[in-house]
Amino acid sequence: MQIGIPAETLAGETRVAATPETVKKFAAMGCEVLVQSGAGLASSCTNAAYEAAGAKVVATAAEALNTDIILKVAAPSADETALIKQGATVLAAFAPHQNDNLDAYVARGLTCVAMELIPRITRAQSSDILSSQANLAGYKAVLLGANEYAGLFPMMMTAAGTIKPARIVVLGVGVAGLQAIATGKRLGAVVEASDLRPAAKEQVESLGGRWLDVPMSDEEKAKALGTGGYAWQPSPEYIRDQAAVVDKAVSNANIVITTAQIPGRKAPVLVKAETVAKMKPGSVIIDMAVSSGGNVEGSKLDEIVITENGARIVGIGNIPALVATEASALYSRNLLNFLAPMHNKETSEIVLNREDDMVRPTLIVDAGTLIYKKPN
Ligand code: NAD
């Protein structure tokens, strides 16, 4: 069985879907791994390291894509799809809700495993690409904020006077938000945070952050508990109260990091333009949801917008690609952890187990049949 690792072609994508470490494990399972020359370079993985791990380095994408299982970071483009072996299985972050190539995957008879659709069950954690990448992105977002900010994070008492600590506001306290809080605290900032899941309060406080409370009715609390850890649909009253809390906190902040996402849908707008207009000159917003519509009015994908009042809105769409070495290492292990239990030692084949409730939800196209339905 051949596994192909093509170089990513999406602009700005520096990650790779297999490292020498995971290639070695696939090779030990009896798979022949074909890595496109240079595919790992931006993630610090050289052709020589892949070869030493047992891979065959091939010159072209066509060779890496003409294999039985293809491991990718971004969903295959139309051009890539035309080169994929008929009937192959492809693992990637397919973003099916905004992917225009689903028909092309069907026409090619592919099986497409959308890794971001893995359910949030304990058994699936080691294969969860959203968590592994969000964690690193949360860390890097704070460093991006620190870089754009013309001030410092910690309090400093100097002979020339005292420097006040920076105030960071984190909106959305999932995996990325928690890592952003922890990183901001480690760098000495004062951190405040909010999420519409009440369970996040304890997590924020355990990291030394201050919880920004938005009043919630008993009915809303019950709703919030019943969503299994995912965001619930807030009422107009909650959205109004939240906007007031956000307005006050953000107007006083030096750095704002927004991470609120709703899987498969457009991100909610949490910071209105009128709030951005009240921010101090030199303050910085990192809108981590910019590629799914943005949490901040006025943020632009892959741009730094400087507002009239001198705030900077940073809209980097692919933050994990800025920490490609570790992001690729974790992403590659996620894919290995997903596939390894389906390896048959006798035949050396990897066959997807469609009965497995961790595997089934990821199949957006199965042997050329479209399974995925866009949410209403
Ligand atoms: P996410 O990226 O989907 O969203 C980030 C955060 O934004 C979430 O905490 C969400 O509640 C919040 N949010 C969404 N809309 C909002 C709004 N309108 N206002 C304020 N906040 C809003 O979330 P995530 O990081 O993927 O994690 C979501 C939850 O799932 C967390 O509780 C996390 O611990 C849990 N989780 C569980 C597993 C597992 O058990 N396998 C794996 C990963 C995450």
Coordinates of C-alpha atoms and ligand atoms in Angstrom, one line a residue:
M1 CA 0.0 0.0 0.0
Q2 CA 1.4 3.4 -1.0
I3 CA 1.0 6.6 1.1
G4 CA 1.7 9.9 -0.7
I5 CA 2.8 13.2 0.9
P6 CA 2.6 16.0 -1.6
A7 CA 4.0 19.5 -1.0
E8 CA 1.2 21.8 0.1
T9 CA 0.3 24.3 -2.7
L10 CA -2.0 26.7 -0.9
A11 CA -0.4 30.2 -0.5
G12 CA 1.2 30.6 2.9
E13 CA 0.8 26.9 3.9
T14 CA 4.1 25.9 5.3
R15 CA 3.0 22.7 7.1
V16 CA 3.4 19.1 5.9
A17 CA 1.1 16.2 6.8
A18 CA 3.9 13.6 7.6
T19 CA 7.2 14.1 9.3
P20 CA 10.2 11.6 9.3
E21 CA 8.9 10.4 12.7
T22 CA 5.5 9.4 11.3
V23 CA 6.9 8.2 8.0
K24 CA 9.1 5.8 10.0
K25 CA 6.0 4.4 11.7
F26 CA 4.1 4.0 8.4
A27 CA 7.1 2.3 6.9
A28 CA 7.3 -0.1 9.9
M29 CA 3.6 -1.0 9.1
G30 CA 4.7 -2.2 5.7
C31 CA 3.5 0.9 3.7
E32 CA 5.6 2.5 1.0
V33 CA 5.7 6.2 1.6
L34 CA 6.3 8.6 -1.3
V35 CA 7.2 12.2 -0.2
Q36 CA 7.4 14.9 -2.8
S37 CA 10.9 16.5 -2.8
G38 CA 10.9 19.6 -0.5
A39 CA 7.5 19.0 1.0
G40 CA 8.8 19.2 4.5
L41 CA 11.5 21.9 4.2
A42 CA 9.4 24.8 5.6
S43 CA 8.7 22.5 8.6
S44 CA 12.4 21.7 9.1
C45 CA 12.0 18.2 7.6
T46 CA 14.7 17.5 4.9
N47 CA 14.5 15.1 2.0
A48 CA 17.5 13.3 3.6
A49 CA 15.6 12.9 6.9
Y50 CA 12.6 11.4 5.1
E51 CA 14.8 9.0 3.2
A52 CA 16.5 8.0 6.4
A53 CA 13.1 7.3 7.9
G54 CA 12.3 4.9 5.0
A55 CA 10.5 7.2 2.5
K56 CA 11.0 7.4 -1.2
V57 CA 11.5 11.0 -2.2
V58 CA 9.8 11.7 -5.5
A59 CA 10.3 14.7 -7.8
T60 CA 6.7 15.6 -8.6
A61 CA 3.3 16.1 -7.0
A62 CA 1.9 13.8 -9.6
E63 CA 3.9 10.9 -8.2
A64 CA 3.0 11.6 -4.6
L65 CA -0.7 12.0 -5.5
N66 CA -0.9 8.8 -7.5
T67 CA -1.0 6.7 -4.3
D68 CA -3.6 4.8 -2.3
I69 CA -3.7 7.1 0.8
I70 CA -2.8 10.8 0.5
L71 CA -2.0 12.8 3.6
K72 CA -2.5 16.6 3.2
V73 CA -2.9 19.6 5.4
A74 CA -5.2 21.7 3.1
A75 CA -8.0 20.2 1.0
P76 CA -6.8 19.2 -2.5
S77 CA -7.3 22.0 -5.1
A78 CA -9.0 21.2 -8.5
D79 CA -5.5 20.8 -10.1
E80 CA -4.3 18.5 -7.4
T81 CA -7.5 16.5 -7.6
A82 CA -7.0 15.8 -11.3
L83 CA -3.7 14.1 -10.3
I84 CA -5.0 12.0 -7.5
K85 CA -5.3 8.2 -8.1
Q86 CA -8.9 7.2 -8.9
G87 CA -10.5 5.8 -5.8
A88 CA -7.8 7.0 -3.4
T89 CA -8.4 8.0 0.2
V90 CA -7.4 11.5 1.2
L91 CA -7.0 12.8 4.7
A92 CA -6.9 16.6 5.1
A93 CA -8.6 19.6 6.7
F94 CA -11.3 19.8 4.0
A95 CA -13.3 22.7 5.3
P96 CA -16.4 21.2 3.6
H97 CA -18.7 24.1 4.4
Q98 CA -16.6 26.4 2.2
N99 CA -15.0 23.9 -0.3
D100 CA -15.9 24.3 -4.0
N101 CA -14.3 21.0 -5.1
L102 CA -16.6 18.5 -3.5
D103 CA -18.0 17.5 -7.0
A104 CA -14.5 17.0 -8.3
Y105 CA -13.7 14.6 -5.4
V106 CA -16.9 12.7 -6.2
A107 CA -16.0 12.5 -9.9
R108 CA -12.6 11.0 -9.0
G109 CA -14.2 8.4 -6.9
L110 CA -12.3 9.5 -3.8
T111 CA -12.9 8.8 -0.1
C112 CA -12.3 12.1 1.7
V113 CA -11.6 12.1 5.4
A114 CA -12.2 15.6 6.8
M115 CA -10.0 15.5 9.9
E116 CA -11.7 18.5 11.5
L117 CA -14.9 16.6 11.8
I118 CA -13.6 14.1 14.3
P119 CA -16.0 14.1 17.2
R120 CA -14.9 15.6 20.5
I121 CA -14.8 12.3 22.4
T122 CA -12.0 11.3 24.7
R123 CA -10.9 8.4 22.5
A124 CA -10.4 10.9 19.6
Q125 CA -8.3 13.4 21.4
S126 CA -5.0 12.2 20.0
S127 CA -6.3 12.6 16.4
D128 CA -8.0 15.9 17.0
I129 CA -6.3 18.4 14.5
L130 CA -8.5 21.3 15.7
S131 CA -7.1 21.0 19.2
S132 CA -3.5 20.4 18.3
Q133 CA -3.4 23.3 15.9
A134 CA -5.5 25.7 18.0
N135 CA -3.3 25.2 21.0
L136 CA -0.2 26.3 19.1
A137 CA -2.1 29.1 17.4
G138 CA -3.3 30.4 20.8
Y139 CA 0.4 30.6 21.9
K140 CA 1.6 32.3 18.7
A141 CA -1.3 34.8 18.7
V142 CA 0.0 36.2 22.0
L143 CA 3.5 36.6 20.5
L144 CA 2.0 38.2 17.4
G145 CA 0.2 40.6 19.7
A146 CA 3.4 41.3 21.7
N147 CA 5.2 42.0 18.5
E148 CA 2.6 44.5 17.1
Y149 CA 2.2 46.2 20.5
A150 CA 4.6 49.1 21.1
G151 CA 4.5 48.5 24.8
L152 CA 5.6 45.7 27.1
F153 CA 3.6 42.9 28.9
P154 CA 5.0 42.8 32.4
M155 CA 4.9 45.4 35.1
M156 CA 8.4 46.9 35.5
M157 CA 9.7 49.1 38.3
T158 CA 12.7 51.0 36.9
A159 CA 14.7 53.9 38.2
A160 CA 12.9 56.0 35.6
G161 CA 9.5 55.1 36.8
T162 CA 7.0 52.2 36.8
I163 CA 5.7 50.5 33.6
K164 CA 2.1 49.2 34.0
P165 CA 1.4 45.6 32.9
A166 CA -0.4 45.2 29.6
R167 CA -4.1 44.3 29.8
I168 CA -5.1 41.4 27.5
V169 CA -8.7 40.5 26.8
V170 CA -9.4 37.0 25.4
L171 CA -12.8 36.4 23.8
G172 CA -13.6 32.7 23.3
V173 CA -12.0 30.4 25.8
G174 CA -11.7 27.0 24.0
V175 CA -8.3 25.4 23.3
A176 CA -6.8 28.5 21.6
G177 CA -8.2 30.9 24.2
L178 CA -6.9 28.9 27.2
Q179 CA -3.4 28.7 25.7
A180 CA -3.6 32.5 25.0
I181 CA -4.5 33.2 28.6
A182 CA -1.7 30.9 29.9
T183 CA 0.9 32.5 27.5
G184 CA -0.2 36.1 28.3
K185 CA 0.0 35.4 32.1
R186 CA 3.5 33.8 31.7
L187 CA 4.6 37.0 29.9
G188 CA 3.4 39.1 32.8
A189 CA 0.2 40.6 31.4
V190 CA -3.1 41.1 33.3
V191 CA -5.6 38.8 31.5
E192 CA -9.4 39.0 31.3
A193 CA -11.6 36.5 29.4
S194 CA -15.1 35.5 28.4
D195 CA -16.9 32.7 26.7
L196 CA -20.6 31.8 26.4
R197 CA -19.8 28.4 28.0
P198 CA -20.1 28.9 31.8
A199 CA -17.7 26.0 32.3
A200 CA -14.9 28.2 31.0
K201 CA -15.1 30.5 34.1
E202 CA -13.3 28.0 36.3
Q203 CA -10.6 27.3 33.6
V204 CA -10.0 31.0 33.2
E205 CA -9.6 31.5 36.9
S206 CA -7.4 28.5 37.4
L207 CA -4.9 30.1 34.9
G208 CA -4.9 33.3 36.9
G209 CA -7.3 35.2 34.5
R210 CA -10.3 37.3 35.5
W211 CA -13.7 36.1 34.2
L212 CA -15.8 38.7 32.4
D213 CA -19.2 37.7 33.4
V214 CA -22.2 38.1 31.0
P215 CA -25.5 37.6 32.8
M216 CA -27.3 34.4 31.8
S217 CA -30.9 33.2 32.5
D218 CA -31.5 29.8 34.0
E219 CA -32.9 28.7 30.6
E220 CA -29.7 29.8 28.9
K221 CA -27.5 28.0 31.6
A222 CA -29.4 24.8 30.9
K223 CA -28.9 25.2 27.2
A224 CA -25.2 25.9 27.6
L225 CA -24.8 22.7 29.6
G226 CA -26.6 20.6 27.1
T227 CA -24.3 21.2 24.1
G228 CA -21.5 18.8 25.1
G229 CA -18.8 21.5 25.3
Y230 CA -19.8 23.4 22.1
A231 CA -21.1 26.9 21.8
W232 CA -24.9 27.3 22.1
Q233 CA -27.0 29.7 20.1
P234 CA -27.2 32.8 22.3
S235 CA -30.4 34.8 22.7
P236 CA -30.7 38.5 21.5
E237 CA -30.6 39.5 25.2
Y238 CA -27.4 37.6 25.8
I239 CA -25.8 39.1 22.7
R240 CA -26.8 42.6 23.9
D241 CA -25.4 42.1 27.4
Q242 CA -22.3 40.5 26.0
A243 CA -21.7 43.5 23.7
A244 CA -21.8 45.8 26.7
V245 CA -19.3 43.7 28.7
V246 CA -17.0 43.4 25.6
D247 CA -17.3 47.1 24.9
K248 CA -16.1 48.0 28.4
A249 CA -13.3 45.5 28.6
V250 CA -12.0 46.0 25.1
S251 CA -12.0 49.8 25.4
N252 CA -9.5 49.4 28.3
A253 CA -7.4 46.7 26.8
N254 CA -4.0 46.9 25.2
I255 CA -4.2 43.5 23.4
V256 CA -7.4 41.7 22.4
I257 CA -7.4 38.1 21.2
T258 CA -10.6 36.7 19.7
T259 CA -11.0 33.0 19.1
A260 CA -14.8 32.4 19.0
Q261 CA -15.7 29.9 16.3
I262 CA -18.7 27.8 15.5
P263 CA -17.6 24.6 13.7
G264 CA -18.8 24.6 10.1
R265 CA -20.4 28.1 10.3
K266 CA -19.5 31.8 10.1
A267 CA -17.9 33.1 13.3
P268 CA -19.9 35.4 15.5
V269 CA -19.1 39.1 15.5
L270 CA -18.1 40.0 19.1
V271 CA -16.3 43.3 18.8
K272 CA -18.3 46.0 17.0
A273 CA -16.6 48.8 15.0
E274 CA -17.9 51.3 17.7
T275 CA -16.0 49.4 20.3
V276 CA -12.8 49.3 18.2
A277 CA -13.2 53.1 17.8
K278 CA -12.9 53.5 21.6
M279 CA -9.6 51.6 21.8
K280 CA -6.4 53.3 22.8
P281 CA -3.8 54.2 20.1
G282 CA -1.3 51.4 19.8
S283 CA -3.7 48.8 21.1
V284 CA -3.8 45.5 19.1
I285 CA -6.5 43.0 18.2
I286 CA -5.6 39.5 16.9
D287 CA -8.7 38.2 15.2
M288 CA -8.1 34.4 15.2
A289 CA -11.5 33.7 13.6
V290 CA -10.7 35.9 10.5
S291 CA -10.7 33.1 8.0
S292 CA -14.2 32.0 9.1
G293 CA -15.7 35.5 8.8
G294 CA -14.0 37.2 11.8
N295 CA -15.0 38.1 15.4
V296 CA -14.1 41.8 14.9
E297 CA -15.8 44.3 12.6
G298 CA -13.2 45.7 10.3
S299 CA -10.7 42.8 10.4
K300 CA -9.4 41.7 7.0
L301 CA -8.0 38.3 6.0
D302 CA -4.2 38.4 5.9
E303 CA -4.0 42.1 6.5
I304 CA -3.1 44.4 9.4
V305 CA -5.8 47.2 9.5
I306 CA -4.8 50.4 11.3
T307 CA -7.9 52.2 12.4
E308 CA -8.4 56.0 12.6
N309 CA -7.9 55.9 16.4
G310 CA -4.5 54.0 16.0
A311 CA -5.6 50.5 16.9
R312 CA -4.1 47.6 14.8
I313 CA -6.4 44.7 13.8
V314 CA -4.3 41.7 12.8
G315 CA -6.1 39.2 10.6
I316 CA -3.7 36.4 10.0
G317 CA -5.7 33.5 8.5
N318 CA -3.3 30.6 9.1
I319 CA -1.5 31.1 12.4
P320 CA -0.4 27.5 12.8
A321 CA 1.6 27.9 9.6
L322 CA 3.8 30.4 11.5
V323 CA 4.9 27.7 13.8
A324 CA 5.2 25.1 11.1
T325 CA 7.8 22.8 12.7
E326 CA 5.7 21.9 15.8
A327 CA 2.4 22.3 14.0
S328 CA 3.4 19.8 11.4
A329 CA 4.8 17.4 14.1
L330 CA 1.5 17.4 16.0
Y331 CA -0.7 17.4 12.8
S332 CA 1.3 14.4 11.4
R333 CA 0.9 12.5 14.7
N334 CA -2.9 13.2 14.7
L335 CA -3.1 11.5 11.2
L336 CA -0.9 8.6 12.3
N337 CA -3.0 8.1 15.5
F338 CA -6.1 8.1 13.4
L339 CA -4.9 5.6 10.9
A340 CA -2.7 3.2 13.0
P341 CA -5.6 1.4 14.7
M342 CA -7.0 0.5 11.2
H343 CA -3.8 -1.1 10.1
N344 CA -4.1 -4.8 9.4
K345 CA -0.9 -6.6 10.4
E346 CA -1.5 -9.6 8.1
T347 CA -2.1 -7.7 4.9
S348 CA -0.2 -4.5 5.8
E349 CA -3.2 -2.6 4.5
I350 CA -5.0 0.3 6.2
V351 CA -8.7 0.1 5.7
L352 CA -11.1 2.7 7.1
N353 CA -13.5 1.3 9.6
R354 CA -16.8 2.8 8.7
E355 CA -18.5 1.3 11.7
D356 CA -16.3 3.3 14.1
D357 CA -18.1 6.3 15.5
M358 CA -14.9 8.3 15.4
V359 CA -14.3 7.6 11.7
R360 CA -17.9 7.8 10.3
P361 CA -18.5 11.5 10.9
T362 CA -15.3 12.4 9.1
L363 CA -16.3 10.9 5.8
I364 CA -17.6 13.7 3.6
V365 CA -17.2 11.7 0.4
D366 CA -17.1 7.9 0.5
A367 CA -15.9 6.0 -2.5
G368 CA -17.2 8.7 -4.8
T369 CA -20.5 9.3 -3.0
L370 CA -21.2 12.7 -1.5
I371 CA -22.1 12.2 2.2
Y372 CA -21.6 15.7 3.5
K373 CA -24.6 18.0 3.9
K374 CA -24.1 21.7 4.4
P375 CA -25.6 22.9 7.7
N376 CA -28.7 25.1 7.3
Ligands
NAD1 P1 -14.0 26.6 19.1 O1 -12.7 26.8 18.3 O2 -15.1 26.0 18.3 O3 -14.5 28.0 19.7 C1 -13.6 28.7 20.6 C2 -14.4 29.2 21.7 O4 -15.3 30.2 21.3 C3 -15.3 28.1 22.4 O5 -14.9 28.0 23.7 C4 -16.7 28.6 22.2 O6 -17.6 28.3 23.3 C5 -16.5 30.1 22.1 N1 -17.6 30.8 21.4 C6 -18.3 30.5 20.3 N2 -19.2 31.4 20.0 C7 -19.1 32.4 21.0 C8 -19.8 33.6 21.3 N3 -20.8 34.0 20.5 N4 -19.5 34.3 22.4 C9 -18.4 33.9 23.2 N5 -17.7 32.8 23.0 C10 -18.1 32.0 21.9 O7 -13.8 25.7 20.4 P2 -12.6 24.7 20.7 O8 -11.4 25.3 21.2 O9 -12.5 23.7 19.6 O10 -13.3 23.9 22.0 C11 -14.6 23.9 22.4 C12 -14.9 23.0 23.6 O11 -14.6 21.6 23.2 C13 -14.0 23.3 24.8 O12 -14.7 23.0 25.9 C14 -12.9 22.3 24.7 O13 -12.3 22.0 25.9 C15 -13.7 21.1 24.2 N6 -12.9 20.1 23.5 C16 -13.0 18.8 23.8 C17 -12.2 17.8 23.1 C18 -12.4 16.4 23.4 O14 -12.9 16.0 24.4 N7 -11.9 15.5 22.5 C19 -11.3 18.3 22.2 C20 -11.2 19.6 21.9 C21 -12.0 20.5 22.6

